[in-house]
Amino acid sequence: MENCIFCKIIKQEIPSYKIYEDEKVYAFLDISQATKGHTLVIPKQHVSDIFEYDEVLAADVFSRIPKIARSIEEAFPEMQGLNILNNNRELAYQSVFHSHVHLVPRYSKEDDFSIHFGNHQSEYSAEELQQIQHTIVKQVKNID
């Protein structure tokens, strides 16, 4: 894509701090470094978000993540955990519209990174959860 910053990084038109590269995937340090070692893993094929992946592209991208994650862990033995994030579309905090997966090393509860999942369990009855389940399962069967 012509004006995509990540496509320009892949083509080395814009410099990056490359961590990993093969024929399908490019991984590099996020310039914001939410925590030390914060890495982005992107497909070389331009897709905007997860909704544009097919099974082959998903396998290509997501199969590389454990190797890159282990490399970060080996590089920073003080790391105590790792968040893997994939934001899709603007409402979900995607800011660059070339699909990417964040690998965010965690060092302590005070490392200036947090995720909050609200607990809304009491707001849904078993029947409502079952309806949600059936609605999604029906679509899973229709998509292929």
PDB file of C-alpha atoms in Angstrom:
ATOM      1  CA  MET A   1       0.000   0.000   0.000  1.00  0.00           C
ATOM      2  CA  GLU A   2       1.360   3.379  -1.031  1.00  0.00           C
ATOM      3  CA  ASN A   3       1.120   5.478   2.154  1.00  0.00           C
ATOM      4  CA  CYS A   4       1.351   2.706   4.735  1.00  0.00           C
ATOM      5  CA  ILE A   5       4.155   3.358   7.212  1.00  0.00           C
ATOM      6  CA  PHE A   6       4.587  -0.364   7.915  1.00  0.00           C
ATOM      7  CA  CYS A   7       4.815  -1.201   4.198  1.00  0.00           C
ATOM      8  CA  LYS A   8       7.509   1.490   3.948  1.00  0.00           C
ATOM      9  CA  ILE A   9       9.338  -0.071   6.895  1.00  0.00           C
ATOM     10  CA  ILE A  10       9.215  -3.493   5.223  1.00  0.00           C
ATOM     11  CA  LYS A  11      10.659  -1.955   2.025  1.00  0.00           C
ATOM     12  CA  GLN A  12      13.321  -0.201   4.140  1.00  0.00           C
ATOM     13  CA  GLU A  13      12.128   3.197   2.949  1.00  0.00           C
ATOM     14  CA  ILE A  14      11.791   4.107   6.632  1.00  0.00           C
ATOM     15  CA  PRO A  15      14.351   2.860   9.158  1.00  0.00           C
ATOM     16  CA  SER A  16      13.375   0.420  11.893  1.00  0.00           C
ATOM     17  CA  TYR A  17      15.007  -1.624  14.617  1.00  0.00           C
ATOM     18  CA  LYS A  18      14.509  -5.032  13.024  1.00  0.00           C
ATOM     19  CA  ILE A  19      14.170  -8.009  15.342  1.00  0.00           C
ATOM     20  CA  TYR A  20      13.196 -10.736  12.851  1.00  0.00           C
ATOM     21  CA  GLU A  21      12.467 -11.124   9.163  1.00  0.00           C
ATOM     22  CA  ASP A  22      11.609 -13.918   6.785  1.00  0.00           C
ATOM     23  CA  GLU A  23       9.657 -14.135   3.528  1.00  0.00           C
ATOM     24  CA  LYS A  24       6.266 -13.659   5.260  1.00  0.00           C
ATOM     25  CA  VAL A  25       6.829 -11.688   8.460  1.00  0.00           C
ATOM     26  CA  TYR A  26       8.729  -8.649   9.668  1.00  0.00           C
ATOM     27  CA  ALA A  27       9.214  -7.854  13.372  1.00  0.00           C
ATOM     28  CA  PHE A  28      10.679  -4.654  14.762  1.00  0.00           C
ATOM     29  CA  LEU A  29      10.797  -2.582  17.918  1.00  0.00           C
ATOM     30  CA  ASP A  30       7.791  -0.346  18.502  1.00  0.00           C
ATOM     31  CA  ILE A  31       9.228   3.145  18.554  1.00  0.00           C
ATOM     32  CA  SER A  32       7.066   4.002  21.612  1.00  0.00           C
ATOM     33  CA  GLN A  33       8.559   1.164  23.723  1.00  0.00           C
ATOM     34  CA  ALA A  34       5.632   0.798  26.142  1.00  0.00           C
ATOM     35  CA  THR A  35       8.135  -1.412  27.974  1.00  0.00           C
ATOM     36  CA  LYS A  36      11.713  -2.366  27.087  1.00  0.00           C
ATOM     37  CA  GLY A  37      11.652  -4.790  24.154  1.00  0.00           C
ATOM     38  CA  HIS A  38       8.112  -3.918  22.960  1.00  0.00           C
ATOM     39  CA  THR A  39       8.053  -5.513  19.502  1.00  0.00           C
ATOM     40  CA  LEU A  40       5.613  -5.417  16.590  1.00  0.00           C
ATOM     41  CA  VAL A  41       5.089  -8.468  14.401  1.00  0.00           C
ATOM     42  CA  ILE A  42       3.559  -7.703  11.006  1.00  0.00           C
ATOM     43  CA  PRO A  43       2.735  -9.637   7.875  1.00  0.00           C
ATOM     44  CA  LYS A  44       4.665  -8.479   4.833  1.00  0.00           C
ATOM     45  CA  GLN A  45       1.408  -8.745   2.907  1.00  0.00           C
ATOM     46  CA  HIS A  46      -0.606  -5.582   3.512  1.00  0.00           C
ATOM     47  CA  VAL A  47      -3.838  -6.357   5.322  1.00  0.00           C
ATOM     48  CA  SER A  48      -5.613  -3.772   7.422  1.00  0.00           C
ATOM     49  CA  ASP A  49      -6.677  -5.988  10.299  1.00  0.00           C
ATOM     50  CA  ILE A  50      -7.490  -9.527  11.431  1.00  0.00           C
ATOM     51  CA  PHE A  51     -10.724  -9.488   9.438  1.00  0.00           C
ATOM     52  CA  GLU A  52      -8.682  -9.611   6.213  1.00  0.00           C
ATOM     53  CA  TYR A  53      -6.580 -12.656   7.198  1.00  0.00           C
ATOM     54  CA  ASP A  54      -7.112 -16.041   5.634  1.00  0.00           C
ATOM     55  CA  GLU A  55      -5.957 -19.241   7.343  1.00  0.00           C
ATOM     56  CA  VAL A  56      -2.600 -19.284   5.556  1.00  0.00           C
ATOM     57  CA  LEU A  57      -1.720 -15.713   6.497  1.00  0.00           C
ATOM     58  CA  ALA A  58      -2.816 -16.333  10.098  1.00  0.00           C
ATOM     59  CA  ALA A  59      -0.588 -19.408  10.258  1.00  0.00           C
ATOM     60  CA  ASP A  60       2.312 -17.468   8.735  1.00  0.00           C
ATOM     61  CA  VAL A  61       2.064 -14.611  11.228  1.00  0.00           C
ATOM     62  CA  PHE A  62       0.999 -16.315  14.428  1.00  0.00           C
ATOM     63  CA  SER A  63       3.371 -19.274  14.079  1.00  0.00           C
ATOM     64  CA  ARG A  64       6.334 -16.878  14.315  1.00  0.00           C
ATOM     65  CA  ILE A  65       5.201 -15.243  17.543  1.00  0.00           C
ATOM     66  CA  PRO A  66       6.476 -17.898  20.009  1.00  0.00           C
ATOM     67  CA  LYS A  67      10.001 -17.758  18.531  1.00  0.00           C
ATOM     68  CA  ILE A  68      10.097 -13.966  18.728  1.00  0.00           C
ATOM     69  CA  ALA A  69       8.609 -14.017  22.246  1.00  0.00           C
ATOM     70  CA  ARG A  70      11.233 -16.527  23.419  1.00  0.00           C
ATOM     71  CA  SER A  71      13.943 -14.329  21.913  1.00  0.00           C
ATOM     72  CA  ILE A  72      12.701 -11.356  23.921  1.00  0.00           C
ATOM     73  CA  GLU A  73      12.582 -13.501  27.055  1.00  0.00           C
ATOM     74  CA  GLU A  74      16.141 -14.715  26.510  1.00  0.00           C
ATOM     75  CA  ALA A  75      17.343 -11.169  25.856  1.00  0.00           C
ATOM     76  CA  PHE A  76      15.732  -9.846  29.051  1.00  0.00           C
ATOM     77  CA  PRO A  77      15.789 -12.545  31.756  1.00  0.00           C
ATOM     78  CA  GLU A  78      14.315 -10.048  34.224  1.00  0.00           C
ATOM     79  CA  MET A  79      11.092 -10.137  32.196  1.00  0.00           C
ATOM     80  CA  GLN A  80       8.275 -11.647  34.267  1.00  0.00           C
ATOM     81  CA  GLY A  81       5.562 -11.938  31.620  1.00  0.00           C
ATOM     82  CA  LEU A  82       4.458 -10.904  28.151  1.00  0.00           C
ATOM     83  CA  ASN A  83       1.263  -9.402  26.783  1.00  0.00           C
ATOM     84  CA  ILE A  84       0.305 -10.256  23.202  1.00  0.00           C
ATOM     85  CA  LEU A  85      -2.097  -7.693  21.775  1.00  0.00           C
ATOM     86  CA  ASN A  86      -3.769  -7.274  18.417  1.00  0.00           C
ATOM     87  CA  ASN A  87      -5.964  -4.186  18.054  1.00  0.00           C
ATOM     88  CA  ASN A  88      -8.414  -4.199  15.165  1.00  0.00           C
ATOM     89  CA  ARG A  89     -10.078  -1.040  13.913  1.00  0.00           C
ATOM     90  CA  GLU A  90     -10.092   2.396  15.441  1.00  0.00           C
ATOM     91  CA  LEU A  91     -12.509   1.719  18.296  1.00  0.00           C
ATOM     92  CA  ALA A  92     -10.210  -1.091  19.450  1.00  0.00           C
ATOM     93  CA  TYR A  93      -7.227   1.322  19.519  1.00  0.00           C
ATOM     94  CA  GLN A  94      -5.696   0.395  16.172  1.00  0.00           C
ATOM     95  CA  SER A  95      -3.748   3.447  15.023  1.00  0.00           C
ATOM     96  CA  VAL A  96      -1.761   2.032  12.085  1.00  0.00           C
ATOM     97  CA  PHE A  97      -3.994   0.245   9.619  1.00  0.00           C
ATOM     98  CA  HIS A  98      -1.562  -2.468   8.623  1.00  0.00           C
ATOM     99  CA  SER A  99      -2.256  -5.440  10.839  1.00  0.00           C
ATOM    100  CA  HIS A 100       0.243  -5.890  13.643  1.00  0.00           C
ATOM    101  CA  VAL A 101       0.681  -7.845  16.837  1.00  0.00           C
ATOM    102  CA  HIS A 102       2.256  -6.207  19.873  1.00  0.00           C
ATOM    103  CA  LEU A 103       4.580  -8.256  22.080  1.00  0.00           C
ATOM    104  CA  VAL A 104       4.869  -6.243  25.293  1.00  0.00           C
ATOM    105  CA  PRO A 105       7.335  -7.579  27.868  1.00  0.00           C
ATOM    106  CA  ARG A 106       6.238  -7.157  31.472  1.00  0.00           C
ATOM    107  CA  TYR A 107       8.732  -6.455  34.223  1.00  0.00           C
ATOM    108  CA  SER A 108       6.561  -5.431  37.175  1.00  0.00           C
ATOM    109  CA  LYS A 109       3.102  -4.182  38.072  1.00  0.00           C
ATOM    110  CA  GLU A 110       4.564  -0.673  37.973  1.00  0.00           C
ATOM    111  CA  ASP A 111       5.957  -0.809  34.421  1.00  0.00           C
ATOM    112  CA  ASP A 112       3.451   1.736  33.018  1.00  0.00           C
ATOM    113  CA  PHE A 113       1.383  -0.778  31.073  1.00  0.00           C
ATOM    114  CA  SER A 114      -2.062  -2.030  31.971  1.00  0.00           C
ATOM    115  CA  ILE A 115      -5.107  -3.708  30.532  1.00  0.00           C
ATOM    116  CA  HIS A 116      -8.487  -3.649  32.202  1.00  0.00           C
ATOM    117  CA  PHE A 117     -11.201  -6.231  31.625  1.00  0.00           C
ATOM    118  CA  GLY A 118     -14.426  -5.224  33.324  1.00  0.00           C
ATOM    119  CA  ASN A 119     -16.388  -8.025  34.982  1.00  0.00           C
ATOM    120  CA  HIS A 120     -19.950  -7.952  33.644  1.00  0.00           C
ATOM    121  CA  GLN A 121     -20.827 -11.521  34.569  1.00  0.00           C
ATOM    122  CA  SER A 122     -23.787 -10.435  36.694  1.00  0.00           C
ATOM    123  CA  GLU A 123     -25.298  -8.584  33.717  1.00  0.00           C
ATOM    124  CA  TYR A 124     -25.891 -11.743  31.656  1.00  0.00           C
ATOM    125  CA  SER A 125     -28.187 -14.634  32.440  1.00  0.00           C
ATOM    126  CA  ALA A 126     -27.401 -18.161  31.301  1.00  0.00           C
ATOM    127  CA  GLU A 127     -30.079 -17.757  28.629  1.00  0.00           C
ATOM    128  CA  GLU A 128     -28.486 -14.557  27.308  1.00  0.00           C
ATOM    129  CA  LEU A 129     -25.055 -16.184  27.190  1.00  0.00           C
ATOM    130  CA  GLN A 130     -26.567 -19.145  25.348  1.00  0.00           C
ATOM    131  CA  GLN A 131     -28.161 -16.787  22.805  1.00  0.00           C
ATOM    132  CA  ILE A 132     -24.842 -15.020  22.251  1.00  0.00           C
ATOM    133  CA  GLN A 133     -23.177 -18.418  21.845  1.00  0.00           C
ATOM    134  CA  HIS A 134     -25.744 -19.580  19.276  1.00  0.00           C
ATOM    135  CA  THR A 135     -25.522 -16.323  17.329  1.00  0.00           C
ATOM    136  CA  ILE A 136     -21.747 -16.633  16.977  1.00  0.00           C
ATOM    137  CA  VAL A 137     -21.744 -20.383  16.306  1.00  0.00           C
ATOM    138  CA  LYS A 138     -24.277 -19.876  13.509  1.00  0.00           C
ATOM    139  CA  GLN A 139     -21.875 -17.415  11.854  1.00  0.00           C
ATOM    140  CA  VAL A 140     -18.845 -19.704  12.342  1.00  0.00           C
ATOM    141  CA  LYS A 141     -20.682 -22.331  10.301  1.00  0.00           C
ATOM    142  CA  ASN A 142     -21.469 -19.774   7.570  1.00  0.00           C
ATOM    143  CA  ILE A 143     -17.941 -18.381   7.201  1.00  0.00           C
ATOM    144  CA  ASP A 144     -15.405 -20.248   5.093  1.00  0.00           C
TER     145      ASP A 144
END
